[in-house]
Amino acid sequence: MQRITVLGATGSIGVSTLDVVARHPGRYAVYALSAHSRVEELAAQCVQFRPARAVVGTAAAADRLAALLRAAGVKTEVEWGEQALCSIASAPEVDSVMAAIVGAAGLAPTLAAARAGKKILLANKEALVMSGQLFMDAVHESGAVLLPIDSEHNAIFQSMPQFGGRVPAVREQAAGVAKILLTASGGPFLTRDVATLDAVTPEQACKHPNWSMGRKISVDSATMMNKGLEVIEAHWLFGAPADQIEVVIHPQSVIHSMVSYVDGSVLAQLGNPDMRTPIAHALAYPERIASGVAQLDLTQIATLQFEKPDFTRFPCLALAFDALRAGGTAPALLNAANEVAVQAFLDRKIGFRQIDRVIAQVVDTLPHGDAHSIDAVLAQDAAARAAAEACIAGLAA
Ligand code: NDP
Ligand code: MG
């Protein structure tokens, strides 16, 4: 029996994870679940999965959850706040942690799981983008097992059998790899007239052609900052320098990424675009379990297309490559500015094309330093958030 904590259980990835877990009742037991604000959804999950512990964002949310669970006769212990999140991610009772909180809020608990040597199923790419080397060091020092959930990185992992089940230490470059080919759907605005992008709404940006996801990552997909963050994620997971990572637009989202080897071989992982496939892969690794995803029928799809990305249409992609090359805390600045700008767009305070302008201004004006400690990273994260808020206020005025 594998005992699991799901951080971000009420989100898109959290719900898909519990869907896979529910298909294999003898194999997985849920130790703890977390949510932030969706208390009713979390209560229903607690009724179904009977975790020992549940964590929410505030004392008020904890009171509401406790009342709901009392009424349902469920004995789950209710806690709230970051310390509690770190505790359910690192408790000795836990084998695996699904890290599926969105954004920088996931850093502390994901790092706690890494330091405690857990099997980490990493969806929360922002945590790795922010803390890079520090996070990978924590993984290697504790002997934690890091399995990528992001569909592209899960595909790359499956296409790198030479690592025998572990992501490599960052200095250890994947032998024989010529290029990592990170596929991207291009999002909802791949072919839209660039001149009209200023006027797009949050609803249009969140309407992804192939994937159903949380709102933040959906906007990131529309700007292609999601792919930019994934370039940085691939750098840390697979020890690949920026020049070895190539983004390929593949609108059908059937090939989830590829690895091109020096002998001319290209290995790829294919599947229907449903996150339950990489989730099931990581949950059961190195075994295989059913995920509920339909088998891929290539004759139905018939055509697979590929093209180079247009960096002028998608300036966020260029900003991310620049941040990776700059190193240090530059990716943390990029990530924080992006989180603030995306929220401002979702709140209709700025237009779609102002997202990249806010990020560029923050990254260009704030000095980036050495990412020598988590405190240094968090200080830069806070500074970037303040600078982004100021920039947004200036745009609105
Ligand atoms: P959602 O927005 O659907 O869910 C986010 C989860 O995090 C919810 O459970 C939410 O709680 C919780 N949460 C939000 N803010 C906080 C906070 N401040 N503190 C603690 N918990 C918080 O996001 P997704 O599931 O789409 O994405 C989760 C992560 O997975 C992201 O990092 C994303 O980049 C990554 N990912 C997602 C993919 C997808 O297909 N969705 C694909 C690849 C990666 P509540 O809802 O209760 O407020
Ligand atoms: Mg992805």
XYZ file of C-alpha atoms and ligand atoms in Angstrom:
446
model
C 0.000 0.000 0.000
C 1.470 3.369 -1.047
C 0.445 6.237 1.251
C -0.066 9.499 -0.583
C -0.385 13.175 0.214
C -2.049 15.261 -2.495
C -1.118 18.951 -2.254
C -3.643 20.973 -4.259
C -6.241 18.182 -4.228
C -9.096 20.429 -5.401
C -7.293 21.618 -8.532
C -7.267 20.148 -12.010
C -4.224 17.923 -11.321
C -5.419 17.043 -7.810
C -8.805 15.855 -9.089
C -7.167 13.816 -11.879
C -4.802 12.262 -9.319
C -7.662 11.178 -7.078
C -9.484 9.815 -10.118
C -6.522 7.503 -10.834
C -6.104 6.617 -7.135
C -9.793 5.655 -6.873
C -9.315 3.132 -9.689
C -6.793 1.192 -7.562
C -8.179 0.985 -4.034
C -5.919 -1.846 -2.848
C -2.799 -0.098 -4.051
C -3.002 3.473 -2.709
C -4.175 4.994 0.564
C -4.644 8.757 0.921
C -2.785 10.056 3.983
C -3.540 13.769 3.526
C -5.224 16.242 1.175
C -4.827 19.999 0.847
C -6.871 22.789 -0.700
C -6.823 26.542 -0.365
C -10.331 27.941 -0.683
C -12.566 25.236 -2.203
C -13.668 23.815 1.150
C -16.834 22.024 -0.028
C -14.882 20.150 -2.720
C -12.244 19.152 -0.179
C -14.911 17.965 2.257
C -16.400 15.711 -0.444
C -12.915 14.309 -1.172
C -12.401 13.612 2.545
C -15.733 11.761 2.677
C -14.633 9.620 -0.278
C -10.961 9.008 0.600
C -10.942 9.273 4.430
C -7.478 10.857 4.805
C -5.943 11.148 8.285
C -5.303 14.872 7.751
C -6.623 17.762 5.614
C -5.085 21.231 5.267
C -6.671 24.489 4.040
C -5.513 28.087 3.666
C -7.074 29.945 6.602
C -8.475 29.395 10.097
C -11.941 30.316 8.817
C -11.705 27.719 6.041
C -10.519 25.147 8.599
C -13.567 25.858 10.804
C -15.883 25.427 7.818
C -14.199 22.183 6.782
C -14.260 20.791 10.327
C -17.990 21.514 10.591
C -18.703 19.802 7.261
C -16.673 16.744 8.261
C -18.328 16.536 11.686
C -21.725 16.561 10.024
C -20.593 13.769 7.697
C -19.099 11.705 10.537
C -15.564 11.855 9.059
C -12.667 11.829 11.545
C -10.046 13.613 9.382
C -7.887 16.018 11.409
C -8.229 19.563 10.003
C -5.297 22.014 9.965
C -4.431 25.206 8.116
C -1.428 27.194 6.894
C 2.019 26.665 5.419
C 3.504 24.796 8.391
C 0.715 22.244 8.177
C 1.291 21.875 4.411
C 4.981 21.193 5.043
C 4.056 18.696 7.731
C 1.700 16.611 5.543
C 4.371 16.657 2.789
C 7.128 15.337 5.061
C 5.390 13.186 7.717
C 6.946 9.745 8.251
C 3.597 8.110 7.366
C 3.857 9.395 3.743
C 5.495 7.554 0.836
C 4.523 9.779 -2.115
C 3.645 13.446 -2.434
C 1.732 14.833 -5.398
C 2.937 18.457 -5.585
C 0.016 20.132 -7.377
C -0.379 23.502 -5.681
C -0.241 26.255 -8.293
C 2.546 28.835 -8.201
C 5.139 29.900 -5.632
C 2.781 28.897 -2.798
C 3.821 25.318 -3.505
C 7.530 25.869 -2.939
C 7.747 25.360 0.838
C 5.762 22.090 1.020
C 7.375 20.666 -2.129
C 10.804 21.457 -0.726
C 9.784 19.886 2.579
C 8.916 16.675 0.696
C 12.283 16.813 -1.085
C 14.207 17.279 2.156
C 12.296 14.396 3.756
C 13.335 12.052 0.929
C 9.839 11.347 -0.368
C 8.798 10.139 -3.790
C 7.733 13.462 -5.306
C 5.309 13.631 -8.201
C 6.090 17.115 -9.433
C 3.346 19.105 -11.167
C 4.173 22.430 -9.473
C 6.770 23.570 -12.020
C 6.911 27.079 -10.508
C 8.574 25.658 -7.364
C 11.391 24.152 -9.421
C 11.741 27.221 -11.668
C 12.163 29.438 -8.605
C 14.581 27.327 -6.640
C 16.375 25.316 -9.377
C 19.698 24.111 -8.044
C 18.624 24.371 -4.389
C 15.653 22.099 -5.020
C 17.688 19.559 -6.995
C 20.366 19.575 -4.281
C 17.692 18.816 -1.661
C 16.442 15.913 -3.800
C 19.898 14.436 -4.238
C 20.990 14.934 -0.637
C 17.931 13.217 0.828
C 17.668 10.487 -1.807
C 14.177 11.638 -2.761
C 12.798 10.261 -6.026
C 11.577 12.991 -8.350
C 9.086 12.011 -11.055
C 7.812 14.660 -13.465
C 4.046 15.023 -13.930
C 4.178 17.820 -16.475
C 3.239 15.845 -19.592
C 6.290 17.032 -21.564
C 8.785 16.183 -18.820
C 7.079 12.900 -18.121
C 7.448 12.133 -21.850
C 11.136 13.117 -21.796
C 11.672 10.991 -18.702
C 10.065 8.029 -20.464
C 12.290 8.718 -23.486
C 15.471 8.619 -21.374
C 15.650 4.994 -20.259
C 19.370 5.416 -19.566
C 18.598 7.037 -16.215
C 17.017 3.890 -14.835
C 14.254 5.587 -12.983
C 15.743 8.736 -11.542
C 16.095 12.200 -12.898
C 19.806 12.841 -13.254
C 21.868 15.122 -11.058
C 22.077 18.412 -12.860
C 25.789 18.267 -13.532
C 25.450 14.802 -14.989
C 24.289 15.514 -18.546
C 22.299 12.876 -20.303
C 24.832 10.859 -22.299
C 24.260 10.780 -26.045
C 21.470 13.344 -26.018
C 21.653 15.799 -28.923
C 18.456 17.736 -28.184
C 15.424 17.714 -25.995
C 12.445 18.536 -28.213
C 9.800 20.106 -26.010
C 6.474 20.068 -27.814
C 3.923 22.858 -27.375
C 0.362 23.087 -28.619
C 0.743 26.841 -29.176
C -2.406 27.447 -27.112
C -5.611 29.163 -28.208
C -3.892 32.067 -30.005
C -1.460 30.191 -32.248
C -2.987 31.494 -35.458
C -4.938 34.534 -34.246
C -4.063 37.894 -35.835
C -1.408 39.383 -33.488
C -2.988 42.838 -33.858
C -6.130 41.555 -32.106
C -4.349 39.967 -29.115
C -4.665 43.127 -27.024
C -8.430 42.668 -26.906
C -8.651 38.996 -25.880
C -10.565 38.199 -22.679
C -9.621 35.885 -19.791
C -12.377 33.512 -20.981
C -10.805 33.291 -24.448
C -7.313 32.838 -23.001
C -8.488 30.046 -20.678
C -10.109 28.099 -23.512
C -7.293 25.729 -24.388
C -7.818 23.704 -27.584
C -6.560 20.349 -26.186
C -6.196 20.427 -22.394
C -8.530 21.311 -19.542
C -6.440 22.982 -16.802
C -6.476 25.542 -13.975
C -6.804 29.212 -14.954
C -3.222 30.283 -14.256
C -1.581 27.594 -16.378
C -4.213 28.146 -19.087
C -3.163 31.811 -19.420
C 0.488 30.681 -19.323
C -0.291 28.380 -22.247
C -1.862 31.233 -24.186
C 1.228 33.448 -23.706
C 3.515 30.410 -24.021
C 5.113 31.364 -20.702
C 4.068 27.850 -19.733
C 6.511 26.517 -22.327
C 9.126 28.977 -21.115
C 8.760 27.721 -17.543
C 8.962 24.178 -18.917
C 12.251 24.964 -20.680
C 13.671 25.978 -17.296
C 12.073 22.919 -15.679
C 13.689 20.641 -18.299
C 17.053 22.285 -17.666
C 16.927 21.350 -13.981
C 15.333 17.932 -14.344
C 17.513 16.618 -17.143
C 20.733 18.577 -16.822
C 20.276 20.116 -20.262
C 21.790 23.514 -21.104
C 19.495 26.086 -22.758
C 20.982 25.439 -26.207
C 20.089 21.756 -25.977
C 16.393 22.462 -25.463
C 14.270 23.205 -28.518
C 10.598 24.122 -28.509
C 8.527 22.595 -31.320
C 4.921 23.638 -31.966
C 2.746 20.555 -32.355
C -0.916 21.653 -32.363
C -2.433 18.166 -31.892
C -0.740 17.521 -28.487
C -0.331 13.821 -29.254
C 3.454 13.650 -29.024
C 4.150 14.964 -25.526
C 7.874 15.563 -26.180
C 10.904 13.863 -27.701
C 14.572 13.201 -27.104
C 16.899 13.295 -30.085
C 20.115 11.253 -29.729
C 23.510 11.718 -31.389
C 23.056 8.525 -33.434
C 19.985 9.996 -35.135
C 17.392 8.152 -33.003
C 14.443 10.158 -31.739
C 12.454 8.706 -28.837
C 9.003 10.066 -28.101
C 6.025 9.387 -25.853
C 2.553 9.654 -27.364
C -0.910 9.592 -25.883
C -4.264 11.304 -25.766
C -3.981 14.697 -24.051
C -5.179 13.703 -20.565
C -3.045 14.305 -17.466
C -4.167 11.005 -15.952
C -1.601 9.262 -18.197
C 1.518 10.943 -16.742
C -0.075 10.844 -13.268
C -0.650 7.078 -13.496
C 2.851 6.612 -14.912
C 4.462 8.414 -11.987
C 2.184 6.890 -9.333
C 2.977 3.340 -10.387
C 6.539 3.811 -11.642
C 8.256 1.539 -12.658
C 5.089 -0.503 -13.090
C 2.102 0.436 -15.284
C -1.481 0.847 -14.111
C -4.742 1.766 -15.865
C -5.496 5.498 -15.868
C -8.972 5.659 -17.382
C -7.545 7.354 -20.505
C -8.718 5.929 -23.835
C -6.117 4.193 -26.003
C -4.643 6.424 -28.691
C -5.996 5.797 -32.199
C -3.518 7.335 -34.634
C -5.679 6.513 -37.649
C -8.370 8.797 -36.181
C -5.848 11.616 -35.762
C -4.291 10.986 -39.188
C -2.123 14.138 -39.256
C 0.586 15.337 -36.903
C 1.982 18.816 -37.587
C 5.153 20.509 -36.388
C 6.476 24.045 -36.749
C 8.992 26.415 -35.195
C 7.665 28.853 -32.585
C 7.321 32.538 -33.471
C 9.160 34.427 -30.728
C 7.596 37.768 -31.715
C 4.082 36.371 -31.322
C 5.127 34.772 -28.025
C 7.646 37.136 -26.329
C 7.245 35.268 -23.003
C 9.084 32.319 -24.506
C 12.090 34.532 -25.274
C 11.941 36.067 -21.786
C 12.134 32.601 -20.228
C 15.126 31.534 -22.343
C 16.824 34.825 -21.357
C 16.154 34.175 -17.660
C 17.555 30.658 -17.893
C 20.704 31.956 -19.577
C 21.043 34.778 -17.015
C 20.841 32.212 -14.190
C 20.881 32.993 -10.468
C 17.576 34.420 -9.279
C 16.483 35.579 -12.764
C 14.032 32.649 -13.172
C 12.529 33.446 -9.739
C 11.996 37.080 -10.827
C 10.443 35.928 -14.089
C 8.124 33.511 -12.308
C 6.956 35.987 -9.666
C 6.340 38.785 -12.180
C 4.432 36.338 -14.352
C 2.202 35.168 -11.487
C 1.284 38.773 -10.627
C 0.752 39.799 -14.262
C -1.418 36.747 -15.029
C -3.578 37.427 -11.969
C -3.946 41.075 -13.049
C -5.015 39.897 -16.504
C -7.531 37.445 -14.998
C -8.828 40.323 -12.826
C -9.155 42.459 -16.010
C -6.685 45.071 -14.740
C -4.328 44.698 -17.720
C -4.624 43.492 -21.301
C -3.197 40.238 -22.622
C -0.233 41.885 -24.354
C 0.655 43.760 -21.184
C 1.511 40.493 -19.420
C 4.846 40.195 -21.234
C 5.531 43.929 -20.850
C 5.139 43.743 -17.065
C 7.444 40.721 -16.857
C 10.081 42.294 -19.117
C 10.068 45.495 -17.088
C 10.504 43.633 -13.787
C 13.260 41.363 -15.091
C 15.078 44.264 -16.777
C 14.956 46.691 -13.863
C 15.496 44.485 -10.797
C 19.061 43.338 -10.234
C 19.193 39.560 -10.026
C 21.549 37.919 -7.630
C 22.886 34.595 -6.595
C 20.325 31.894 -5.744
C 22.453 30.659 -2.840
C 19.636 30.137 -0.330
C 15.872 29.757 -0.257
C 15.693 33.013 1.723
C 17.517 34.817 -1.100
C 15.091 33.336 -3.630
C 12.062 34.319 -1.530
C 13.418 37.870 -1.111
C 13.724 38.190 -4.900
C 10.256 36.698 -5.328
C 8.828 39.350 -2.978
C 10.745 42.179 -4.690
C 9.534 41.056 -8.115
C 5.916 40.903 -6.914
C 6.136 44.443 -5.541
C 7.752 45.715 -8.755
C 5.122 43.986 -10.891
C 2.273 45.471 -8.801
C 3.825 48.940 -9.188
C 4.211 48.446 -12.923
C 0.561 47.320 -13.231
C -0.639 50.304 -11.174
C 1.336 52.565 -13.553
C -0.267 50.948 -16.599
C -3.748 51.338 -15.125
C -3.220 55.041 -14.263
P -5.615 24.661 -10.249
O -5.745 26.125 -10.200
O -6.677 23.857 -10.910
O -5.433 24.082 -8.761
C -4.515 24.636 -7.877
C -4.568 23.943 -6.520
O -3.696 24.656 -5.628
C -5.949 23.964 -5.873
O -6.112 22.829 -5.078
C -5.888 25.226 -5.009
O -6.793 25.202 -3.903
C -4.457 25.168 -4.521
N -3.935 26.489 -4.185
C -4.089 27.642 -4.879
N -3.467 28.671 -4.267
C -2.913 28.151 -3.143
C -2.156 28.717 -2.070
N -1.845 30.021 -2.024
N -1.760 27.890 -1.075
C -2.065 26.571 -1.087
N -2.785 25.988 -2.070
C -3.200 26.767 -3.086
O -4.202 24.349 -10.926
P -3.747 23.097 -11.802
O -4.185 21.838 -11.149
O -4.087 23.326 -13.217
O -2.167 23.222 -11.694
C -1.458 22.852 -10.524
C 0.028 22.826 -10.837
O 0.259 21.803 -11.790
C 0.555 24.127 -11.451
O 1.846 24.367 -10.972
C 0.586 23.827 -12.941
O 1.588 24.546 -13.604
C 0.910 22.338 -12.925
N 0.476 21.634 -14.114
C -0.862 21.546 -14.408
C -1.295 20.894 -15.543
C -2.749 20.743 -15.839
O -3.103 20.039 -16.806
N -3.650 21.335 -15.104
C -0.328 20.291 -16.482
C 1.045 20.411 -16.065
C 1.417 21.063 -14.930
P -8.329 25.774 -4.035
O -8.799 25.411 -5.378
O -9.047 25.049 -2.944
O -8.289 27.248 -3.818
Mg 3.164 20.833 -19.692
